[in-house]
Structure formats: C-alpha cells, structure tokens
Short mmCIF file of C-alpha atoms in Angstrom, two decimals:
data_model
loop_
_atom_site.label_atom_id
_atom_site.label_comp_id
_atom_site.label_asym_id
_atom_site.label_seq_id
_atom_site.Cartn_x
_atom_site.Cartn_y
_atom_site.Cartn_z
CA MET A 8 151.07 -106.62 30.67
CA SER A 9 153.83 -108.51 28.86
CA GLY A 10 156.07 -106.70 26.36
CA GLY A 11 158.23 -107.59 23.40
CA TYR A 12 155.55 -107.76 20.77
CA MET A 13 156.38 -107.53 17.04
CA ARG A 14 154.85 -104.72 15.10
CA LEU A 15 151.25 -105.35 14.17
CA LEU A 16 151.67 -105.55 10.42
CA LEU A 17 154.12 -108.44 10.75
CA LYS A 18 151.74 -110.12 13.19
CA LEU A 19 148.77 -109.78 10.81
CA LEU A 20 150.74 -110.99 7.78
CA SER A 21 152.40 -113.92 9.55
CA PRO A 22 149.59 -116.38 8.70
CA PHE A 23 150.21 -115.66 5.03
CA ILE A 24 153.97 -116.07 5.40
CA ALA A 25 153.55 -119.29 7.36
CA ILE A 26 151.63 -121.08 4.60
CA ALA A 27 154.03 -123.52 2.95
CA LEU A 28 154.06 -123.53 -0.81
CA VAL A 29 153.64 -127.17 -1.68
CA THR A 30 154.82 -128.15 -5.14
CA SER A 31 154.45 -131.51 -6.78
CA SER A 32 156.51 -132.57 -9.78
CA CYS A 33 155.13 -134.99 -12.36
CA GLY A 34 157.93 -137.21 -11.47
CA GLY A 35 160.46 -139.49 -12.86
CA SER A 36 162.32 -139.53 -16.15
CA GLU A 37 160.66 -140.76 -19.29
CA ARG A 38 161.08 -144.50 -19.77
CA VAL A 39 163.16 -145.62 -22.82
CA ALA A 40 162.23 -148.90 -24.63
CA SER A 41 164.97 -151.28 -25.84
CA SER A 42 164.67 -153.99 -28.54
CA SER A 43 166.11 -157.52 -28.42
CA SER A 44 169.06 -158.08 -30.73
CA SER A 45 169.02 -161.10 -33.05
CA GLU A 46 171.93 -163.43 -33.63
CA THR A 47 173.22 -163.96 -37.17
CA ASN A 48 172.27 -167.68 -37.18
CA THR A 49 168.58 -166.99 -36.18
CA SER A 50 165.90 -167.52 -38.82
CA SER A 51 164.18 -164.53 -40.31
CA SER A 52 160.82 -165.59 -38.90
CA ASP A 53 162.19 -165.77 -35.38
CA THR A 54 163.79 -162.39 -35.88
CA GLN A 55 160.49 -160.91 -37.05
CA ALA A 56 158.62 -162.46 -34.12
CA ASP A 57 161.12 -161.06 -31.65
CA SER A 58 160.85 -157.68 -33.35
CA ASN A 59 157.05 -157.72 -33.15
CA GLN A 60 157.18 -158.69 -29.45
CA SER A 61 159.65 -155.90 -28.73
CA THR A 62 157.52 -153.33 -30.55
CA SER A 63 154.38 -154.46 -28.69
CA THR A 64 156.16 -154.21 -25.35
CA GLN A 65 157.44 -150.70 -26.14
CA GLU A 66 153.96 -149.50 -27.16
CA THR A 67 152.43 -150.95 -23.99
CA ASN A 68 155.04 -149.33 -21.75
CA GLU A 69 154.64 -145.97 -23.50
CA SER A 70 150.87 -146.19 -23.12
CA ASN A 71 151.20 -146.96 -19.40
CA THR A 72 153.61 -144.08 -18.96
CA GLU A 73 151.20 -141.66 -20.66
CA GLU A 74 148.31 -142.88 -18.51
CA ALA A 75 150.37 -142.48 -15.33
CA GLU A 76 151.44 -138.98 -16.32
CA THR A 77 147.85 -138.06 -17.21
CA GLN A 78 146.62 -139.40 -13.84
CA THR A 79 149.35 -137.48 -11.99
CA THR A 80 148.37 -134.30 -13.82
CA ASN A 81 144.67 -134.83 -13.06
CA ASP A 82 145.43 -135.48 -9.39
CA ALA A 83 147.42 -132.27 -9.22
CA GLU A 84 144.61 -130.33 -10.86
CA GLU A 85 141.98 -131.81 -8.50
CA THR A 86 143.96 -130.91 -5.34
CA PRO A 87 142.96 -127.33 -4.43
CA SER A 88 145.59 -124.90 -3.20
CA PRO A 89 145.17 -123.95 0.45
CA GLU A 90 143.27 -120.70 0.97
CA PRO A 91 145.33 -117.97 2.65
CA GLU A 92 144.25 -117.27 6.21
CA VAL A 93 142.27 -114.06 6.65
CA PRO A 94 143.53 -111.74 9.42
CA SER A 95 141.24 -111.65 12.43
CA PHE A 96 140.58 -109.39 15.36
CA GLY A 97 139.69 -111.75 18.18
CA ASP A 98 137.13 -114.10 16.67
CA LEU A 99 136.04 -111.47 14.12
CA GLU A 100 137.35 -111.44 10.56
CA TRP A 101 138.91 -108.08 9.77
CA PRO A 102 136.47 -106.21 7.49
CA CYS A 103 139.34 -104.29 5.88
CA GLY A 104 141.02 -105.17 2.62
CA SER A 105 141.35 -104.41 -1.06
CA GLY A 106 138.39 -104.23 -3.38
CA THR A 107 136.72 -102.33 -6.20
CA ALA A 108 134.04 -100.35 -4.36
CA ASN A 109 133.39 -97.05 -6.09
CA GLY A 110 131.03 -94.13 -6.41
CA ALA A 111 130.31 -90.87 -4.56
CA THR A 112 127.39 -92.54 -2.83
CA ASP A 113 126.97 -90.18 0.13
CA GLN A 114 128.51 -87.14 1.79
CA GLY A 115 132.16 -87.79 2.58
CA VAL A 116 132.41 -90.79 0.21
CA THR A 117 134.37 -90.82 -3.07
CA ASP A 118 135.77 -93.51 -5.33
CA GLU A 119 138.98 -93.45 -3.31
CA SER A 120 138.09 -92.50 0.29
CA ILE A 121 135.64 -92.32 3.20
CA LEU A 122 135.79 -89.33 5.57
CA ILE A 123 134.82 -90.02 9.19
CA GLY A 124 135.28 -88.19 12.49
CA GLY A 125 136.35 -89.27 15.95
CA GLY A 126 136.50 -87.30 19.16
CA ASP A 127 137.06 -86.88 22.89
CA ASP A 128 137.42 -84.13 25.54
CA ARG A 129 141.23 -84.13 25.77
CA GLY A 130 141.51 -80.33 25.89
CA PHE A 131 139.35 -79.85 28.99
CA VAL A 132 141.41 -77.65 31.32
CA GLY A 133 140.09 -79.39 34.41
CA SER A 134 141.52 -82.74 33.27
CA LEU A 135 143.90 -82.37 30.33
CA GLY A 136 144.04 -85.48 28.16
CA LEU A 137 140.52 -86.51 29.21
CA ASN A 138 139.56 -89.68 27.33
CA ILE A 139 142.35 -89.21 24.76
CA THR A 140 142.42 -92.98 24.48
CA GLN A 141 139.42 -92.64 22.14
CA THR A 142 141.20 -90.58 19.48
CA ASP A 143 144.41 -92.57 19.96
CA THR A 144 142.44 -95.76 19.34
CA ILE A 145 140.41 -94.60 16.34
CA GLN A 146 143.59 -93.32 14.65
CA ALA A 147 145.41 -96.60 15.32
CA PHE A 148 142.54 -98.71 13.96
CA VAL A 149 142.08 -96.52 10.90
CA ASP A 150 145.80 -96.80 10.14
CA THR A 151 145.68 -100.57 10.59
CA CYS A 152 142.62 -100.87 8.36
CA ASN A 153 144.20 -98.74 5.65
CA GLU A 154 147.34 -100.88 5.69
CA MET A 155 145.11 -103.82 4.81
CA GLY A 156 143.46 -101.94 1.95
CA GLY A 157 140.78 -99.83 3.61
CA ILE A 158 137.10 -100.66 3.12
CA LEU A 159 136.96 -102.59 -0.16
CA GLY A 160 139.80 -100.46 -1.50
CA ARG A 161 138.58 -97.09 -0.20
CA GLU A 162 141.00 -95.33 2.15
CA ILE A 163 139.55 -94.17 5.46
CA ILE A 164 140.37 -90.58 6.40
CA VAL A 165 139.65 -89.62 10.02
CA GLU A 166 139.55 -86.18 11.61
CA LEU A 167 139.95 -86.03 15.38
CA TYR A 168 137.75 -83.58 17.29
CA ASP A 169 138.26 -82.15 20.79
CA ALA A 170 135.04 -81.05 22.48
CA LYS A 171 136.83 -79.87 25.64
CA ILE A 172 133.64 -80.98 27.44
CA PHE A 173 131.63 -77.83 26.76
CA GLU A 174 132.20 -77.39 23.00
CA VAL A 175 130.28 -80.39 21.72
CA SER A 176 127.92 -78.34 19.61
CA SER A 177 130.88 -76.79 17.78
CA VAL A 178 132.14 -80.27 16.95
CA TRP A 179 128.87 -81.25 15.33
CA LEU A 180 128.50 -77.97 13.46
CA ASP A 181 131.89 -78.58 11.85
CA ALA A 182 131.29 -82.28 11.18
CA CYS A 183 127.74 -82.02 9.86
CA PRO A 184 128.42 -80.61 6.38
CA ARG A 185 131.50 -82.76 5.70
CA MET A 186 131.64 -86.11 7.51
CA PHE A 187 130.20 -89.35 6.22
CA MET A 188 129.70 -90.46 9.82
CA MET A 189 131.19 -90.00 13.28
CA VAL A 190 132.71 -93.21 14.63
CA GLY A 191 134.00 -94.27 18.06
CA GLU A 192 133.64 -90.84 19.66
CA GLY A 193 132.34 -90.09 23.13
CA PHE A 194 131.72 -86.70 24.76
CA ALA A 195 131.15 -86.26 28.48
CA VAL A 196 128.31 -83.79 27.97
CA ASP A 197 127.03 -85.10 24.66
CA GLY A 198 123.62 -83.63 25.41
CA PHE A 199 125.03 -80.16 24.67
CA GLY A 200 125.49 -81.06 21.01
CA GLU A 201 122.72 -83.55 20.34
CA GLU A 202 120.31 -80.98 18.94
CA SER A 203 122.92 -79.86 16.39
CA ARG A 204 123.59 -83.46 15.34
CA VAL A 205 119.91 -84.33 15.01
CA GLN A 206 119.07 -81.22 13.01
CA CYS A 207 121.72 -82.05 10.42
CA GLU A 208 120.91 -85.78 10.56
CA LEU A 209 124.52 -86.86 10.94
CA ALA A 210 124.64 -90.59 11.71
CA HIS A 211 127.14 -92.04 14.16
CA ILE A 212 128.30 -95.19 15.92
CA PRO A 213 129.72 -93.77 19.16
CA ALA A 214 131.88 -95.57 21.68
CA TRP A 215 129.42 -94.53 24.38
CA THR A 216 126.76 -91.98 25.24
CA VAL A 217 125.68 -90.29 28.45
CA SER A 218 122.64 -88.04 28.09
CA ALA A 219 119.20 -89.51 27.53
CA ALA A 220 118.77 -87.57 24.30
CA ALA A 221 122.05 -88.94 22.90
CA ALA A 222 121.61 -92.47 24.25
CA HIS A 223 118.26 -92.73 22.44
CA GLY A 224 119.05 -90.44 19.53
CA PRO A 225 117.95 -91.16 15.96
CA TRP A 226 120.54 -92.27 13.37
CA MET A 227 122.67 -93.83 16.13
CA ILE A 228 123.78 -97.34 17.16
CA GLN A 229 126.16 -98.24 19.99
CA PRO A 230 128.22 -101.44 20.25
CA VAL A 231 127.23 -101.84 23.93
CA PRO A 232 124.06 -99.80 24.48
CA ASN A 233 123.80 -97.47 27.46
CA PRO A 234 120.18 -96.28 27.38
CA ALA A 235 118.79 -93.78 29.88
CA ASP A 236 115.97 -96.08 31.00
CA ARG A 237 117.92 -99.31 31.47
CA MET A 238 120.87 -100.39 33.61
CA SER A 239 122.72 -103.58 34.46
CA LEU A 240 122.81 -104.21 38.20
CA SER A 241 125.82 -106.53 38.01
CA ILE A 242 128.05 -104.54 40.38
CA ALA A 243 125.12 -103.59 42.60
CA ALA A 244 124.20 -107.26 43.00
CA TRP A 245 127.82 -108.14 43.78
CA ILE A 246 128.06 -105.41 46.46
CA SER A 247 124.75 -106.56 47.93
CA ASP A 248 125.97 -110.16 48.16
CA THR A 249 129.47 -109.30 49.37
CA TYR A 250 128.78 -106.35 51.70
CA PRO A 251 125.11 -106.72 52.67
CA ASP A 252 125.44 -104.35 55.64
CA ALA A 253 126.67 -101.51 53.42
CA ILE A 254 123.82 -101.16 50.97
CA THR A 255 121.38 -99.53 53.38
CA SER A 256 123.92 -96.81 54.20
CA SER A 257 124.81 -95.56 50.74
CA ALA A 258 125.57 -92.15 49.26
CA THR A 259 126.31 -90.62 45.87
CA VAL A 260 128.99 -88.04 45.10
CA TYR A 261 128.61 -86.48 41.66
CA GLY A 262 129.88 -83.57 39.57
CA ASN A 263 127.74 -80.53 38.84
CA PHE A 264 127.25 -81.17 35.15
CA ALA A 265 124.73 -83.13 33.13
CA ALA A 266 126.72 -86.29 32.51
CA THR A 267 127.39 -87.12 36.15
CA ILE A 268 123.95 -85.93 37.26
CA GLU A 269 122.28 -88.33 34.82
CA ASN A 270 124.56 -91.18 35.93
CA LYS A 271 123.68 -90.45 39.54
CA ASP A 272 119.96 -90.38 38.77
CA LYS A 273 120.15 -93.75 37.00
CA VAL A 274 121.78 -95.28 40.08
CA LEU A 275 119.17 -93.74 42.38
CA ALA A 276 116.40 -95.11 40.14
CA SER A 277 117.78 -98.65 39.81
CA TYR A 278 119.83 -99.70 42.86
CA PRO A 279 116.93 -99.42 45.35
CA GLN A 280 115.22 -102.19 43.35
CA ILE A 281 117.58 -104.64 45.10
CA GLY A 282 117.62 -103.01 48.53
CA PHE A 283 120.00 -100.05 48.36
CA GLU A 284 119.13 -97.00 50.45
CA PHE A 285 120.81 -93.66 49.71
CA GLU A 286 121.07 -91.28 52.63
CA LYS A 287 123.32 -88.63 51.07
CA ASN A 288 123.70 -87.12 47.60
CA LEU A 289 126.59 -84.66 47.48
CA GLU A 290 127.38 -82.47 44.47
CA TYR A 291 130.92 -81.26 43.76
CA ASN A 292 132.45 -78.77 41.33
CA ILE A 293 133.59 -80.48 38.14
CA ASN A 294 136.60 -78.14 38.06
CA GLY A 295 137.67 -79.39 41.48
CA GLU A 296 137.19 -78.50 45.12
CA ASP A 297 139.66 -76.47 47.15
CA ASP A 298 138.84 -78.62 50.16
CA TRP A 299 137.13 -81.99 50.14
CA THR A 300 137.00 -82.19 53.93
CA PRO A 301 133.35 -80.99 54.26
CA PHE A 302 132.25 -83.78 51.92
CA ILE A 303 134.12 -86.41 53.90
CA LEU A 304 132.88 -85.19 57.27
CA SER A 305 129.30 -85.17 56.00
CA LEU A 306 129.62 -88.81 54.90
CA LYS A 307 131.38 -89.76 58.09
CA ASP A 308 128.77 -88.11 60.31
CA SER A 309 126.04 -90.04 58.48
CA GLU A 310 127.96 -93.31 58.93
CA ILE A 311 127.94 -93.98 55.20
CA LYS A 312 129.34 -97.40 54.26
CA HIS A 313 129.05 -97.34 50.48
CA VAL A 314 129.80 -94.40 48.16
CA TYR A 315 128.97 -94.27 44.46
CA PHE A 316 131.30 -91.66 42.93
CA THR A 317 130.74 -90.47 39.37
CA GLY A 318 133.11 -88.22 37.46
CA THR A 319 136.79 -88.68 36.64
CA CYS A 320 139.52 -90.52 38.48
CA LEU A 321 141.99 -87.66 38.13
CA PRO A 322 142.12 -85.27 39.77
CA ASN A 323 138.79 -85.17 41.62
CA TYR A 324 138.38 -88.72 42.84
CA GLN A 325 142.02 -88.99 43.87
CA ALA A 326 141.74 -85.74 45.88
CA PHE A 327 138.47 -86.94 47.41
CA ARG A 328 140.02 -90.22 48.54
CA ALA A 329 143.13 -88.47 49.87
CA SER A 330 140.88 -86.37 52.08
CA ALA A 331 139.03 -89.50 53.19
CA ALA A 332 142.34 -91.06 54.26
CA VAL A 333 143.36 -87.96 56.23
CA ASN A 334 140.01 -87.90 58.00
CA ASN A 335 139.98 -91.66 58.70
CA PHE A 336 136.82 -92.29 56.71
CA GLU A 337 136.47 -95.82 55.37
CA ALA A 338 133.81 -97.09 53.00
CA ILE A 339 133.23 -99.23 49.92
CA TYR A 340 133.53 -97.20 46.72
CA SER A 341 131.91 -98.05 43.40
CA VAL A 342 132.64 -96.16 40.17
CA ASP A 343 131.95 -96.21 36.45
CA PRO A 344 133.99 -97.93 33.70
CA ASN A 345 135.95 -94.79 32.82
CA PHE A 346 138.00 -95.32 36.01
CA TYR A 347 139.69 -98.27 34.35
CA GLU A 348 142.58 -96.38 32.76
CA ASP A 349 146.35 -96.45 32.95
CA SER A 350 146.71 -92.95 34.38
CA CYS A 351 144.40 -93.81 37.28
CA ARG A 352 146.28 -97.01 38.00
CA ARG A 353 149.67 -95.30 37.95
CA ALA A 354 148.42 -92.53 40.25
CA ASN A 355 147.53 -95.07 42.94
CA SER A 356 151.04 -96.28 43.75
CA ASP A 357 150.48 -95.02 47.31
CA GLY A 358 147.25 -97.04 47.62
CA VAL A 359 145.12 -94.06 48.62
CA MET A 360 142.40 -95.18 46.18
CA ASN A 361 142.43 -98.83 47.20
CA GLY A 362 139.00 -100.35 47.74
CA THR A 363 137.62 -98.83 44.55
CA PHE A 364 135.35 -101.26 42.67
CA ILE A 365 134.80 -100.72 38.96
CA ARG A 366 131.93 -102.09 36.93
CA SER A 367 132.74 -103.22 33.41
CA ALA A 368 131.36 -105.11 30.45
CA TYR A 369 134.86 -105.53 28.93
CA ILE A 370 137.57 -108.13 29.53
CA PRO A 371 140.50 -106.45 31.38
CA PHE A 372 143.86 -105.80 29.74
CA GLU A 373 145.56 -107.88 32.41
CA GLU A 374 143.83 -110.93 30.88
CA ARG A 375 145.17 -110.58 27.35
CA SER A 376 146.42 -114.18 27.50
CA ALA A 377 142.82 -115.34 27.95
CA SER A 378 141.32 -113.13 25.24
CA LYS A 379 142.65 -112.89 21.69
CA ALA A 380 140.60 -109.74 21.09
CA VAL A 381 142.15 -107.94 24.06
CA ASP A 382 145.59 -109.10 22.99
CA ASP A 383 144.96 -107.88 19.44
CA TYR A 384 143.78 -104.48 20.72
CA LEU A 385 146.89 -104.08 22.85
CA ASN A 386 149.15 -105.18 19.99
CA ILE A 387 147.62 -102.52 17.75
CA MET A 388 148.04 -99.82 20.38
CA GLU A 389 151.59 -100.89 21.18
CA ALA A 390 152.49 -100.82 17.49
CA ASN A 391 150.88 -97.45 16.80
CA GLY A 392 151.31 -95.74 20.16
CA GLY A 393 148.68 -94.08 22.32
CA GLU A 394 146.94 -94.42 25.66
CA VAL A 395 145.13 -97.65 26.43
CA ALA A 396 141.98 -97.60 28.54
CA LEU A 397 138.60 -99.24 28.68
CA LEU A 398 137.09 -96.37 26.72
CA GLY A 399 139.66 -97.16 24.06
CA MET A 400 138.34 -100.70 23.79
CA GLN A 401 134.85 -99.24 23.46
CA THR A 402 136.12 -97.15 20.57
CA ALA A 403 137.71 -100.24 19.03
CA SER A 404 134.42 -102.11 19.19
CA ALA A 405 132.58 -99.15 17.66
CA PHE A 406 135.07 -98.93 14.79
CA MET A 407 134.89 -102.66 14.06
CA LEU A 408 131.07 -102.52 14.09
CA TRP A 409 131.12 -99.58 11.68
CA ALA A 410 133.72 -101.17 9.39
CA THR A 411 131.86 -104.50 9.33
CA ALA A 412 128.64 -102.75 8.34
CA ALA A 413 130.39 -100.50 5.81
CA LYS A 414 132.00 -103.48 4.09
CA ALA A 415 128.62 -105.21 3.82
CA CYS A 416 127.29 -102.19 1.92
CA GLY A 417 129.84 -102.64 -0.87
CA SER A 418 129.66 -99.87 -3.46
CA ASP A 419 126.26 -98.81 -2.12
CA LEU A 420 127.89 -97.11 0.86
CA THR A 421 125.36 -94.80 2.48
CA ARG A 422 124.64 -93.84 6.07
CA GLU A 423 121.31 -95.59 5.86
CA CYS A 424 122.92 -98.79 4.65
CA VAL A 425 125.56 -98.77 7.41
CA LEU A 426 122.94 -98.26 10.13
CA ASN A 427 120.71 -100.98 8.66
CA GLU A 428 123.60 -103.45 8.44
CA ALA A 429 124.67 -102.70 12.04
CA ASP A 430 121.07 -102.98 13.21
CA GLY A 431 120.86 -106.43 11.62
CA ILE A 432 123.68 -107.82 13.78
CA ASP A 433 121.87 -109.65 16.59
CA GLU A 434 124.94 -110.51 18.70
CA TRP A 435 128.04 -108.36 18.91
CA THR A 436 131.10 -108.80 21.14
CA GLY A 437 133.65 -106.72 19.21
CA GLY A 438 135.51 -109.93 18.42
CA GLY A 439 135.46 -110.97 22.09
CA LEU A 440 136.26 -107.65 23.80
CA HIS A 441 133.04 -107.49 25.79
CA VAL A 442 129.78 -109.11 26.84
CA PRO A 443 127.37 -110.00 24.01
CA SER A 444 125.01 -107.23 23.00
CA ASP A 445 122.28 -106.61 20.45
CA PRO A 446 123.15 -103.08 19.26
CA GLY A 447 119.94 -102.52 17.33
CA VAL A 448 117.55 -102.96 20.26
CA ASN A 449 119.31 -100.45 22.55
CA GLU A 450 119.07 -102.65 25.65
CA THR A 451 121.78 -102.86 28.31
CA PRO A 452 123.12 -106.44 28.44
CA PRO A 453 122.40 -108.05 31.85
CA CYS A 454 126.05 -109.02 32.17
CA GLY A 455 129.26 -107.69 33.64
CA LEU A 456 132.33 -108.13 35.78
CA VAL A 457 133.86 -106.26 38.71
CA MET A 458 137.46 -105.12 39.17
CA GLU A 459 139.21 -103.60 42.17
CA LEU A 460 141.95 -100.96 42.11
CA VAL A 461 144.75 -102.24 44.35
CA ASN A 462 147.85 -100.05 44.49
CA ASP A 463 149.05 -99.69 40.89
CA SER A 464 147.09 -102.61 39.47
CA TYR A 465 143.55 -103.70 38.68
CA GLN A 466 142.43 -107.07 40.02
CA ARG A 467 139.40 -109.08 38.99
CA VAL A 468 137.06 -109.85 41.88
CA PHE A 469 133.91 -111.12 40.13
CA PRO A 470 133.55 -113.56 38.52
CA GLU A 471 136.87 -115.16 39.39
CA GLU A 472 137.66 -117.01 36.16
CA LEU A 473 139.87 -115.05 33.78
CA GLY A 474 138.39 -113.95 30.48
CA THR A 475 134.78 -114.37 31.63
CA TYR A 476 131.82 -112.32 32.75
CA ALA A 477 128.62 -113.13 34.60
CA CYS A 478 125.07 -112.75 33.29
CA ASP A 479 121.75 -112.81 35.08
CA GLU A 480 118.43 -111.64 33.65
CA SER A 481 117.46 -110.39 37.11
CA TRP A 482 120.16 -107.72 36.74
CA SER A 483 118.15 -105.99 34.00
CA SER A 484 116.69 -102.87 35.55
CA SER A 485 114.04 -100.74 33.84
CA PHE A 486 112.98 -97.32 35.10
CA THR A 487 112.22 -93.76 34.14
CA THR A 488 113.92 -90.56 35.21
CA GLU A 489 113.23 -86.93 34.43
CA TRP A 490 115.92 -87.22 31.75
CA SER A 491 114.30 -90.13 29.93
CA GLU A 492 110.98 -88.30 30.07
CA GLN A 493 112.54 -85.16 28.60
CA ALA A 494 113.94 -87.26 25.77
CA LYS A 495 110.38 -87.98 24.56
CA LEU A 496 110.88 -91.64 23.71
CA ASP A 497 108.57 -93.23 21.17
CA GLU A 498 107.33 -96.83 21.17
CA ASN A 499 110.77 -97.93 19.93
CA ARG A 500 112.46 -95.86 22.65
CA VAL A 501 113.94 -93.43 20.11
CA SER A 502 114.17 -89.82 21.25
CA HIS A 503 112.06 -87.13 19.62
CA GLN A 504 113.31 -84.37 21.90
CA PHE A 505 114.80 -82.47 18.95
CA THR A 506 112.63 -83.71 16.10
CA ASP A 507 109.12 -82.74 17.25
#
C-alpha cells in the first residue's frame, strides 16, 4: 500500500477549494461625447446644424452604451455559477452533510443527534483484538460523517460494544432500550444473542452474520447477504478447475462453536454439488490445541489434498499450519474472508501459511489504485487510525447503506423507514467496494474473487484483472441444513425461530 496521503478532511474538501471563482466585470470606462466647435466666421444656421448633429451623435452613442451594458448584465445573470462538487465515497455520493432534520422520531433520535451502536469480539481471551477492525471502522466513518455535518444536521453518536464472543446477549440487552439501531457490527456467535434482539425488536444493518437465525432475522438487512441456505461457489469452482484431483480428497477443520460449525455445514451442503467429496471432518478447540499433530497425521493418513479451515487466522490456523510443515503434510487450503487481515499477513513472514486461498466479494486493499472506493476507505482509516481488514470494509459498506437510507428518511427518521429505504435499493456495491448485491432479497451474489496468502502479502489469483470480480449464475447454491430448518424460515425466508 502506498503512503503519504493527506488527511481525509483536506482530501474531501479539495474539490471545493479547486473550483475557480470566475468574475466578470461589466467592462470598459463610460464613453464621453464631444461637440464640434464652431469658427467665429461660420453662419448661425451652420452652427446650429453642427450642434444638432453633435447632440444626435452623443444621444446615439449613449444609447448604444446603455444597451451594451444592459446586454452584458443580462449575460452575466444568465450564466449560472458552477455547482460545488459533492464529496463522494467511490462512486457513491456521501449521504452526510448539514440540514434541518428535527424531531424525536424514534428511540435514540433527538433534534440534534442519532444514537447507534457498533461492535466486535475484541476482548475474547483466545484471540485478543478479534475483529477490532469493525469498531475502528465504524468510529472512523462516524467521525468523518460528523465532520461533514452528520445526517441532515444531526450528529451521530456511536457506542462500541465488545461481545468477547460469548457475551452477545449482554450486548443486546444493553443496546435494546437505548439505541436507535445497531450498525456495522458482527459477532462470531451472533446466534447467542439473536433471541434478545428479536424480543426487543432492535433493528440493525450488520457488517455480517453467521448463525441461521441471525442471517434471516427480522428487522435486519445486510449489505452483502450471507444467508444460511445460500452460498456462492466461486472459490469452490476455481479450486475444481485449477486442482481437479484435489476435490475428491477434501476435509474440513472447524472450531467447536456454533459459528464455525454452521460454516462447515454450509460447505458440506454446497460443495458436493460440483463434485467435492469430504472424507474427514475434524473439530478443534476454539481456545486452541496444545498439540495439532494428531490432526495433521489424521489428514496425512487419509491422503487429504484439500482442507477447508474455518475459524481465525491467529493463533489457531497459524499453529495448525506450523504443525503441517513440521510433519511434511502438503495440501490446498481454503478459508473464509476473515483471513484477509493485516495481522494474518504480517504473521506469515516465514511463509508457513503459504498456499492459503481466501474467498472474497471485496476488492483487495492492494488494488486501491484500481478502485476509488477502496482508496477512499484506506484514506479514512489512515487519517483516523485503526486496523484495516476485509471485515472493516464490510463495516464501511454497512455504515454507508445505513447512512444513505437514514438521509432519505429526512425528518421522519424511524427504524421502519431506514429498513424500507435500504430494502428499496436494488443494487448496492458500497460505492465500489464489493460485488453488486440486492440487500433486500437476502440472496448471496453469485460473484467473487480469490486471493492467495504468499509470505507477507496477499496476491490475486482469480480473476486476474485488478479491480474486478467474476460472476456466474451457476455458482448460486441453494440447500438446507439443520440450522436453516431450526430457523423456521417463512415464504420470504425470514426466521420465526424467536417470534413464534
């Protein structure tokens, strides 16, 4: 990533500064008429005639001058002043700015402010700082928005929650009686708190969801949907095309908690649709294993060629791969988007995690020159500080979706209005951060790209052109799992698990 960027506020205001103030003067000095002098020996009639001619000429010239000045003035009035450029995030106009919105229209809304919540699992002892990029990002975007004037003049106030993985219900119990909405949050075991959220009817636009109940929950819209009964097979199709001999000798390695179990079950329900065969499914302790050797030897003995690992990059996956290196076990590894983070990249300076392929629906940071939205996101984070990661971009997209919908509500700012406005957006890319989605229909876009972790860098492998992604309707996979059945989906695929 290139450095040396000016602070964001200067960058956003530069279009206004750059507009030249063009002034036009109604030119020239006023013309002065002169009369002809008469000689003493000239007859009085000639003198009078000359005087009349001089007066006529002066009146004509003055009339012409007045007409010219009037025309100049009219031309100036008819030429409109150039409109100031509106700041943009990618190809999306910033929804933040001054205004006169007012009224205590809903919980958490006053004439002056809007109270929202964000959150992550940064205090989890097994992986301190887990997904802190989400709260870093929501704070940076709220600050940026407020510098522009907030939402139609209302200041946004954000409180940052830490679910520590297992305290999700406590987060919702605190947020429910106070927050207008939750925005850009994501909790690894969101299913633990979904009942609390649903019972208090707190609306949210999360960065992502995991559990079936949360992914299909009422009063919820995601910028890039991740439903429990749909999945994009973009990376699976790429592995099948690139390593056809590996797909029939696959295995999953997953943590012993709901989030990774549901991810694993979605893979087991969808990948076999294009020929994958899974011979091993190994469960590990989310808090870490004292010795990963038994896992590696089990995979090695079964001659596994492809491993889908779900969980966190640090420390579990790194320790798992270190054990694989010691035991001379080689395979193709595929992982989820949360592995695209700076801490994971930096931890691979020794290359022990090389050969890790990451699925994504977002344009990589390394391609900021090919994507204005990615460049704008990084400029904001560089100006405000905080960790950058793919989950941070997901939070950015969620915030921009919420802010766009909130602005459209004007003074009638209610949760219902925000959800309806967001639902009415048929195509959303977060300004160009990610593949196009239709948030309201809760369908996974049949698009994506694949990156590889190589030493301390991420490299695009599919498709090859920078700033692009690939789409194919055949990558849309539909299925059911025990989790989607437990969610009790209605005809619109909305969960009634906690409302019946």
